[in-house]
XYZ file of C-alpha atoms in Angstrom:
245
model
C -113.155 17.204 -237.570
C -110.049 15.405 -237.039
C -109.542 12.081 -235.225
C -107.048 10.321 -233.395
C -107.472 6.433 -233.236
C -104.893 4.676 -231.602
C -104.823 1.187 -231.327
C -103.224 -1.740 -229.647
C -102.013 -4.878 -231.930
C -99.894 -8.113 -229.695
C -98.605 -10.797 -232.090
C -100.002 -12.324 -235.068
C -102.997 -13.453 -234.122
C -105.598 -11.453 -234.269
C -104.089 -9.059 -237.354
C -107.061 -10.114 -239.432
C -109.656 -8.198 -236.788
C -106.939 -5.231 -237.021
C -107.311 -4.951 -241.151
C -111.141 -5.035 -240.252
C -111.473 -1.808 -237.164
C -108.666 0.030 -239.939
C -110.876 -0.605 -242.849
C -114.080 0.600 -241.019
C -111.925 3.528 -239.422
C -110.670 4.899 -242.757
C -114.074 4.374 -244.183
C -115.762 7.263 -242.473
C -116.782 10.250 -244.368
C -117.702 13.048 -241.712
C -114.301 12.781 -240.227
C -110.588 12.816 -241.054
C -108.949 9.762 -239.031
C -105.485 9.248 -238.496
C -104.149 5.685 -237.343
C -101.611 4.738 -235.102
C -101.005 1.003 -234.007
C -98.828 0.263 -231.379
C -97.664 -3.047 -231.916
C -94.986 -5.374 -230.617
C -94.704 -6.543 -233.827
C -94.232 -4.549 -237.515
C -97.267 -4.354 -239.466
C -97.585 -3.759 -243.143
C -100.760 -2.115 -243.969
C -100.985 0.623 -246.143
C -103.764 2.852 -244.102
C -102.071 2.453 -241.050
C -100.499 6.171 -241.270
C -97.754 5.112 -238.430
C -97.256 1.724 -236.585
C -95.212 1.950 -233.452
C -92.953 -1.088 -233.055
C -92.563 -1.279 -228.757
C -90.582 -3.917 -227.011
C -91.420 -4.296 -223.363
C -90.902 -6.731 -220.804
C -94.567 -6.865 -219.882
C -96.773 -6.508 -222.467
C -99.811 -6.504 -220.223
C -97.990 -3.030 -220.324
C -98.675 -2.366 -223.885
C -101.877 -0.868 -223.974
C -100.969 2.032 -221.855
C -98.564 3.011 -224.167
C -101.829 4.030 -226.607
C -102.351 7.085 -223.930
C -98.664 7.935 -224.235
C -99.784 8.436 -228.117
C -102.805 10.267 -227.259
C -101.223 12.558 -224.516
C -98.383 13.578 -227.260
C -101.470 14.672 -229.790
C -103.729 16.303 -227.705
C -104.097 19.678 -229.036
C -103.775 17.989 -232.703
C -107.330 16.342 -232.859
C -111.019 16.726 -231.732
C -111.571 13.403 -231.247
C -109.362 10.458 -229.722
C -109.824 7.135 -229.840
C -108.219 3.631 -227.939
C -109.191 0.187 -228.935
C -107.992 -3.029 -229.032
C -107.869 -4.185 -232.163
C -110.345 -6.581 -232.310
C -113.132 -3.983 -231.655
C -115.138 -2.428 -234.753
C -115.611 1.117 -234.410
C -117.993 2.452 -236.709
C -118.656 5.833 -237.436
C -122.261 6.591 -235.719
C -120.120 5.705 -232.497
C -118.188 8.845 -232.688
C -121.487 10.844 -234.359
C -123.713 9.956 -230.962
C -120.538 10.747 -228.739
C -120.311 14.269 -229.543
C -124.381 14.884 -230.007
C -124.280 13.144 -226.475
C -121.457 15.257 -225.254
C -122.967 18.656 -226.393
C -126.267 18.258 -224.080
C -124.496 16.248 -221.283
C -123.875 18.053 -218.254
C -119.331 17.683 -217.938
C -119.858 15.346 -215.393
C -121.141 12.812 -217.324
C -119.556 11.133 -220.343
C -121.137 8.575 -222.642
C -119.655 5.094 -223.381
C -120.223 1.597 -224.934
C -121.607 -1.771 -224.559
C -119.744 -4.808 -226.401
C -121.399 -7.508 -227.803
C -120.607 -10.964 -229.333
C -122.909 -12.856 -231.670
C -123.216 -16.696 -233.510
C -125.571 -18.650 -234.899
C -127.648 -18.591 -231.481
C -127.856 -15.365 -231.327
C -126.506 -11.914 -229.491
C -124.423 -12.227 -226.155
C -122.827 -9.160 -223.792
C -119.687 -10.599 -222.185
C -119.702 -7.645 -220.029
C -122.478 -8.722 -218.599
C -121.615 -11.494 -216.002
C -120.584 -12.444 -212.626
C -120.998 -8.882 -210.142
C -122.027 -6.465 -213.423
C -125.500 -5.344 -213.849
C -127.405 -2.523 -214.764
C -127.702 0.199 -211.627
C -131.871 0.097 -212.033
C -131.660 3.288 -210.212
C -129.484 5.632 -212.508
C -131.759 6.267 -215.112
C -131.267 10.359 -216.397
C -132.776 11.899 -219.431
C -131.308 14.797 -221.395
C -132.164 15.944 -224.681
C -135.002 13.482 -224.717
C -133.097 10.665 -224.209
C -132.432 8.001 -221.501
C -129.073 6.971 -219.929
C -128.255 4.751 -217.428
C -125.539 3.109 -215.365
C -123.829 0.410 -216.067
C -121.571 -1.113 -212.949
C -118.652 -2.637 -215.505
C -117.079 -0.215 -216.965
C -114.723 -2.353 -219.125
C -115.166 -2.254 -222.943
C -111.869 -2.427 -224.570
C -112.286 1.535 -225.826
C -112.814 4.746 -225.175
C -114.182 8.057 -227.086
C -112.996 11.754 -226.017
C -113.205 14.348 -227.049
C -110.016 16.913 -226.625
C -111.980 18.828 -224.012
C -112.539 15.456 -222.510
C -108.574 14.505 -222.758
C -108.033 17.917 -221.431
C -110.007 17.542 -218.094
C -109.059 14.312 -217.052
C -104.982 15.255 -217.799
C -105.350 18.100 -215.644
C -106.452 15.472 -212.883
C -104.058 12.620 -213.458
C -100.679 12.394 -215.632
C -102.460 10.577 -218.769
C -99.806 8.657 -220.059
C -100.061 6.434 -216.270
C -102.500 4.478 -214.314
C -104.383 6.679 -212.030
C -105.409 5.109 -209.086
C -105.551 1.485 -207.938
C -108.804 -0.378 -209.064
C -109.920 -3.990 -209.343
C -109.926 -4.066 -212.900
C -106.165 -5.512 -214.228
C -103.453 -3.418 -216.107
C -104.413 -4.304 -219.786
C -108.447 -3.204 -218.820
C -107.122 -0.116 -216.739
C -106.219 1.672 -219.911
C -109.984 2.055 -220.560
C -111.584 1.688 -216.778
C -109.289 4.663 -215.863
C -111.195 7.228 -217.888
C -114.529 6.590 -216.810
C -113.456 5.838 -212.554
C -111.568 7.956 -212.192
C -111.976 11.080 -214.972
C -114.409 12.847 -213.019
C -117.444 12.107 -215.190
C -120.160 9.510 -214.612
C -120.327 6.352 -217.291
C -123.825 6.435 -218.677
C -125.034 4.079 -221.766
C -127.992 5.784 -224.170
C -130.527 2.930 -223.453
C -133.092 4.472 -225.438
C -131.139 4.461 -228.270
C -128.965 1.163 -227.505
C -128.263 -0.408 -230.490
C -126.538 2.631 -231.605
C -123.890 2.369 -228.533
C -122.997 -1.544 -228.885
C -119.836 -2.313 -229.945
C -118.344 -6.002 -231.806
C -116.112 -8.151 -230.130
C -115.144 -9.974 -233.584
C -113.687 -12.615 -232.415
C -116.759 -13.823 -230.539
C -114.432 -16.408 -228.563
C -116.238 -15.178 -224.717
C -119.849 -17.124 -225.568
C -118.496 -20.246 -225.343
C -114.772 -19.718 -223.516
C -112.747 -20.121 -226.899
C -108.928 -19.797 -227.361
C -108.584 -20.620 -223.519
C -111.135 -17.305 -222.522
C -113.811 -17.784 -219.264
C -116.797 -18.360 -220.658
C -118.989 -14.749 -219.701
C -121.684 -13.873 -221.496
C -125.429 -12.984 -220.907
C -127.851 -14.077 -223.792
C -130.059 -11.354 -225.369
C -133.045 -12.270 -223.797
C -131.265 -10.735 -219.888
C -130.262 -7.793 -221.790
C -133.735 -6.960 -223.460
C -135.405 -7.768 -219.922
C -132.874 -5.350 -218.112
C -133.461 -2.922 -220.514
C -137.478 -2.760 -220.832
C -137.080 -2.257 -216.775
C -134.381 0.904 -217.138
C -136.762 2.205 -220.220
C -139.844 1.934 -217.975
């Protein structure tokens, strides 16, 4: 199968992350990945396959220019991926998104949780303020559990082209769909799962499997000028003992 990552790269900072998510991208051995960076900045790294220099006045903005990407590829690849590119994609993420998707019903797609970690432990920064687990959305298929999750921010997205397919036929990809609280830069992700037509569920019996790094790790304590959201492990084992009872 053939995949399409496409990731977002501002500045100079966090280019030591990117050579990380492209090293573990063009590591995987069930798949053939091509990546694209777009970047406001160039890039040498030899298994980039094509880096995208953009200039834009906003570059809030330049995330959504990653769907522009996709939307020009979509009959090219099975698979398509966004990320930022400080997230770690690994390749059982895109192995449980298509067993997932082939026992799904089409109205529900499957997504990730991030995570953080130090020397205290594990932390969720998705997990603060308003988000929590929907205790009430619990569905099995294929023997497994999913549930809800209300924040459906996480940097990334999975689809597959049948995926890409559907939600293009209800919005023009390459733009914001419909207003939402979540800001531009998070919209490029949020968008998929409000408004694609298919429910945001998280494998909770098989959880570990669907967490995804944050490697900079800078939301547990509100580094490099970030709020400081988190929850600690401890909340996120207690929430999910209750959505696996």
């Amino acid at each position: 199968m053939k995949i399409l990552a496409v990731l977002v790269n501002y500045g100079t900072e966090q280019l030591k992350y990117l050579e990380q998510v492209v090293d573990s991208l063009k590591s995987f051995t069930k798949y053939e990945v091509t990546v694209v960076v777009n970047s406001n900045i160039p890039i040498i790294n030899p298994k980039i396959d094509l880096v995208n220099v953009i200039e834009l006045n906003n570059y809030q903005l330049l995330p959504l220019t990653c769907r522009q990407v996709i939307w020009d590829h979509k009959d090219d690849f099975d698979v398509f991926i966004f990320g930022e590119n400080d997230h770690l994609f690994l390749e059982h993420h895109v192995d449980k998104h298509l067993e997932y998707t082939s026992f799904l019903p089409e109205d529900r797609i499957t997504g990730l949780i991030q995570y953080e970690e130090n020397e205290t432990g594990r932390y969720y920064p998705a997990y603060h303020w308003i988000y929590e687990w929907d205790f009430n959305s619990v569905e099995e298929y294929g023997g497994k559990k999913f549930a809800h999750f209300t924040n459906l921010h996480q940097a990334t997205f999975i689809i597959t082209k049948e995926q890409l397919h559907k939600i293009g036929a209800r919005y023009n990809f390459t733009q914001f769909f419909e207003p939402s609280g979540y800001s531009e830069k998070c919209k490029v992700n949020t968008d998929i799962y409000q408004f694609g037509g298919m429910k945001k569920l998280i494998c909770v019996s098989e959880f570990e499997d669907n967490l995804i790094h944050h490697l900079p790790n800078i939301y547990i304590n509100g580094d490099a000028g970030r709020a400081k959201q988190r929850s600690d492990e401890q909340r996120m084992k207690d929430s999910l003992n209750m959505l696996l009872s």
